């Protein structure tokens, strides 16, 4: 199982990376807790999660090849 | 299921006044258009303590942004009697005083163009996965957040 | 009581895309502007029976229009936090497909520019003593009326 | 007493003139009835009246040098 994790804006800066690959993550909660393990400051930040380009509001099961994006508040325009 | 090609909205750096003029000119052959409503977002040199914003560096989740934009475009065309609709957003550095967002709505009668433009600008600010990093005159930076 | 000089809003013939581009460029030195809202009115080649509108010939009660515009400008500046506001309206013949009205509102934040522009366009259409004579392809004409 | 009368759009076309000078007109109603005498079709038309650039809604007394404008519905923009 291979999950691609994309990080943007302040989150990419904080984690020092824009793209990670995680393996043992069954759902999006597991993605967040692994990343919070790497970088505890993440817990204080406000962000939305998208799975395969769709914003989710609850924990979601992941299958091989999915892409999870962690997105801080938007500031386009 | 094959996906149709998504229209690109991103441009490198600022949107020039010349580019805007050319877009307007292109729409002067359509003799059913009676109104254009244009919104331009421009980078402000806000003062932050002792420093000023020298520019904004934009990044985006491009694939998702283009999908989202396509969805918004469909919704706007369904709601308003538009002739056409174009959106251009900068990526990379846009210096203070330059344009980073160009929204261009055209319609036979003014109301549709104006309302569509207003609604689209609000949705772009709220829903498009784009991030602006404000670069200060001392090279420090801070992350912008839309209200 | 001496009257202050009224700003002219009238231009001969169509407003060119180049003129619009130059107006935008002039506002890129103001680093407190964050948003521009632009409205362009364009002459439609409407079909009238067997004929089409080839252009509109505009006349105005100029002295009164400039006074009225000055009054509207004051009211809009009082109501909205604008940086600046410009209006240009054609006189004489404007061929179908060309721009006859250019309203340009700028402000630090988007809402003021957008709302001011919308309100001003409505007021211009309703209150400015300007008349458009639609010239048809067979050289007949009819008088336009704003709704 | 000299009153300048300005005619616009359809009204200028109908009366064949953009500017008239009237003398024996005490008020705006008198201006209208003189012009309707010249051109009875005027009665059928919808127009507003401005005296010295101000739109009026009722009959108004005129004094020497005033300007009366007869304005059909606006169609700018």
PDB file of C-alpha atoms in Angstrom, chain B residues 12-121:
ATOM      1  CA  UNK B  12       3.624  32.626 -14.408  1.00  0.00           C
ATOM      2  CA  UNK B  13       4.086  35.901 -12.561  1.00  0.00           C
ATOM      3  CA  UNK B  14       1.859  38.968 -12.862  1.00  0.00           C
ATOM      4  CA  UNK B  15      -1.005  39.435 -15.332  1.00  0.00           C
ATOM      5  CA  UNK B  16      -0.033  42.404 -17.527  1.00  0.00           C
ATOM      6  CA  UNK B  17      -2.311  45.268 -18.567  1.00  0.00           C
ATOM      7  CA  UNK B  18      -1.424  44.346 -22.146  1.00  0.00           C
ATOM      8  CA  UNK B  19      -2.759  40.825 -21.653  1.00  0.00           C
ATOM      9  CA  UNK B  20      -6.005  42.280 -20.283  1.00  0.00           C
ATOM     10  CA  UNK B  21      -6.301  44.634 -23.289  1.00  0.00           C
ATOM     11  CA  UNK B  22      -5.840  41.713 -25.669  1.00  0.00           C
ATOM     12  CA  UNK B  23      -8.549  39.720 -23.894  1.00  0.00           C
ATOM     13  CA  UNK B  24     -10.946  42.657 -24.243  1.00  0.00           C
ATOM     14  CA  UNK B  25     -10.084  43.073 -27.936  1.00  0.00           C
ATOM     15  CA  UNK B  26     -10.760  39.404 -28.627  1.00  0.00           C
ATOM     16  CA  UNK B  27     -14.333  39.902 -27.434  1.00  0.00           C
ATOM     17  CA  UNK B  28     -15.103  42.771 -29.763  1.00  0.00           C
ATOM     18  CA  UNK B  29     -15.940  40.403 -32.595  1.00  0.00           C
ATOM     19  CA  UNK B  30     -18.816  38.931 -30.636  1.00  0.00           C
ATOM     20  CA  UNK B  31     -21.613  41.330 -31.472  1.00  0.00           C
ATOM     21  CA  UNK B  32     -24.064  39.693 -29.048  1.00  0.00           C
ATOM     22  CA  UNK B  33     -22.056  40.818 -26.007  1.00  0.00           C
ATOM     23  CA  UNK B  34     -23.390  43.994 -24.396  1.00  0.00           C
ATOM     24  CA  UNK B  35     -21.502  44.005 -21.098  1.00  0.00           C
ATOM     25  CA  UNK B  36     -18.170  42.948 -19.646  1.00  0.00           C
ATOM     26  CA  UNK B  37     -17.544  42.783 -15.922  1.00  0.00           C
ATOM     27  CA  UNK B  38     -13.882  42.544 -14.969  1.00  0.00           C
ATOM     28  CA  UNK B  39     -12.293  41.995 -11.586  1.00  0.00           C
ATOM     29  CA  UNK B  40      -8.565  42.498 -11.015  1.00  0.00           C
ATOM     30  CA  UNK B  41      -6.832  41.516  -7.790  1.00  0.00           C
ATOM     31  CA  UNK B  42      -3.681  43.577  -7.217  1.00  0.00           C
ATOM     32  CA  UNK B  43      -0.925  42.954  -4.658  1.00  0.00           C
ATOM     33  CA  UNK B  44      -0.925  45.635  -1.953  1.00  0.00           C
ATOM     34  CA  UNK B  45       2.303  46.868  -0.318  1.00  0.00           C
ATOM     35  CA  UNK B  46       0.804  46.499   3.168  1.00  0.00           C
ATOM     36  CA  UNK B  47       2.904  47.700   6.082  1.00  0.00           C
ATOM     37  CA  UNK B  48       3.850  44.939   8.507  1.00  0.00           C
ATOM     38  CA  UNK B  49       5.558  46.513  11.504  1.00  0.00           C
ATOM     39  CA  UNK B  50       8.641  48.274  10.140  1.00  0.00           C
ATOM     40  CA  UNK B  51       8.553  46.400   6.863  1.00  0.00           C
ATOM     41  CA  UNK B  52       6.346  46.370   3.780  1.00  0.00           C
ATOM     42  CA  UNK B  53       5.032  43.594   1.533  1.00  0.00           C
ATOM     43  CA  UNK B  54       7.344  43.585  -1.507  1.00  0.00           C
ATOM     44  CA  UNK B  55       5.373  40.888  -3.326  1.00  0.00           C
ATOM     45  CA  UNK B  56       3.398  37.681  -2.972  1.00  0.00           C
ATOM     46  CA  UNK B  57       4.682  34.289  -4.034  1.00  0.00           C
ATOM     47  CA  UNK B  58       1.758  32.078  -5.127  1.00  0.00           C
ATOM     48  CA  UNK B  59       1.621  28.293  -5.099  1.00  0.00           C
ATOM     49  CA  UNK B  60      -1.373  26.082  -5.843  1.00  0.00           C
ATOM     50  CA  UNK B  61      -2.588  22.514  -5.753  1.00  0.00           C
ATOM     51  CA  UNK B  62      -2.890  22.816  -9.515  1.00  0.00           C
ATOM     52  CA  UNK B  63      -4.749  19.603 -10.440  1.00  0.00           C
ATOM     53  CA  UNK B  64      -7.376  20.190  -7.753  1.00  0.00           C
ATOM     54  CA  UNK B  65      -7.645  23.920  -8.522  1.00  0.00           C
ATOM     55  CA  UNK B  66      -8.329  23.249 -12.213  1.00  0.00           C
ATOM     56  CA  UNK B  67     -10.999  20.675 -11.345  1.00  0.00           C
ATOM     57  CA  UNK B  68     -12.578  23.048  -8.866  1.00  0.00           C
ATOM     58  CA  UNK B  69     -12.474  25.912 -11.365  1.00  0.00           C
ATOM     59  CA  UNK B  70     -14.141  23.729 -13.978  1.00  0.00           C
ATOM     60  CA  UNK B  71     -16.901  22.866 -11.504  1.00  0.00           C
ATOM     61  CA  UNK B  72     -17.404  26.561 -10.637  1.00  0.00           C
ATOM     62  CA  UNK B  73     -17.444  27.545 -14.302  1.00  0.00           C
ATOM     63  CA  UNK B  74     -20.210  24.992 -14.977  1.00  0.00           C
ATOM     64  CA  UNK B  75     -22.242  26.206 -12.012  1.00  0.00           C
ATOM     65  CA  UNK B  76     -21.898  29.864 -13.034  1.00  0.00           C
ATOM     66  CA  UNK B  77     -22.875  29.156 -16.650  1.00  0.00           C
ATOM     67  CA  UNK B  78     -25.910  27.269 -15.404  1.00  0.00           C
ATOM     68  CA  UNK B  79     -26.982  30.124 -13.131  1.00  0.00           C
ATOM     69  CA  UNK B  80     -26.331  33.187 -15.336  1.00  0.00           C
ATOM     70  CA  UNK B  81     -26.951  33.967 -19.023  1.00  0.00           C
ATOM     71  CA  UNK B  82     -23.261  34.483 -19.848  1.00  0.00           C
ATOM     72  CA  UNK B  83     -21.579  34.698 -23.231  1.00  0.00           C
ATOM     73  CA  UNK B  84     -18.197  33.808 -21.797  1.00  0.00           C
ATOM     74  CA  UNK B  85     -16.050  33.657 -18.717  1.00  0.00           C
ATOM     75  CA  UNK B  86     -12.281  33.655 -18.271  1.00  0.00           C
ATOM     76  CA  UNK B  87     -10.119  33.370 -15.160  1.00  0.00           C
ATOM     77  CA  UNK B  88      -6.356  33.886 -14.917  1.00  0.00           C
ATOM     78  CA  UNK B  89      -4.429  33.489 -11.655  1.00  0.00           C
ATOM     79  CA  UNK B  90      -0.730  34.051 -11.074  1.00  0.00           C
ATOM     80  CA  UNK B  91       1.736  31.472  -9.795  1.00  0.00           C
ATOM     81  CA  UNK B  92       5.180  32.453  -8.518  1.00  0.00           C
ATOM     82  CA  UNK B  93       6.199  35.953  -7.512  1.00  0.00           C
ATOM     83  CA  UNK B  94       3.943  38.942  -8.149  1.00  0.00           C
ATOM     84  CA  UNK B  95       5.500  42.256  -7.043  1.00  0.00           C
ATOM     85  CA  UNK B  96       3.379  44.773  -5.094  1.00  0.00           C
ATOM     86  CA  UNK B  97       1.309  46.916  -7.482  1.00  0.00           C
ATOM     87  CA  UNK B  98       0.898  44.121 -10.039  1.00  0.00           C
ATOM     88  CA  UNK B  99      -2.196  42.083 -10.916  1.00  0.00           C
ATOM     89  CA  UNK B 100      -2.459  38.485  -9.623  1.00  0.00           C
ATOM     90  CA  UNK B 101      -6.093  37.668 -10.509  1.00  0.00           C
ATOM     91  CA  UNK B 102      -8.077  38.521 -13.636  1.00  0.00           C
ATOM     92  CA  UNK B 103     -11.740  37.464 -13.829  1.00  0.00           C
ATOM     93  CA  UNK B 104     -13.590  38.395 -17.025  1.00  0.00           C
ATOM     94  CA  UNK B 105     -17.347  37.775 -17.490  1.00  0.00           C
ATOM     95  CA  UNK B 106     -19.300  38.813 -20.595  1.00  0.00           C
ATOM     96  CA  UNK B 107     -23.018  38.696 -21.321  1.00  0.00           C
ATOM     97  CA  UNK B 108     -25.655  40.278 -23.557  1.00  0.00           C
ATOM     98  CA  UNK B 109     -27.081  42.309 -20.635  1.00  0.00           C
ATOM     99  CA  UNK B 110     -25.205  43.828 -17.718  1.00  0.00           C
ATOM    100  CA  UNK B 111     -26.814  42.096 -14.714  1.00  0.00           C
ATOM    101  CA  UNK B 112     -25.626  38.608 -15.634  1.00  0.00           C
ATOM    102  CA  UNK B 113     -22.018  39.696 -16.190  1.00  0.00           C
ATOM    103  CA  UNK B 114     -21.872  41.712 -12.973  1.00  0.00           C
ATOM    104  CA  UNK B 115     -23.514  39.139 -10.715  1.00  0.00           C
ATOM    105  CA  UNK B 116     -21.535  36.261 -12.204  1.00  0.00           C
ATOM    106  CA  UNK B 117     -18.267  38.150 -11.739  1.00  0.00           C
ATOM    107  CA  UNK B 118     -19.033  39.020  -8.112  1.00  0.00           C
ATOM    108  CA  UNK B 119     -20.031  35.455  -7.270  1.00  0.00           C
ATOM    109  CA  UNK B 120     -17.066  33.929  -9.040  1.00  0.00           C
ATOM    110  CA  UNK B 121     -14.549  36.171  -7.273  1.00  0.00           C
TER     111      UNK B 121
END
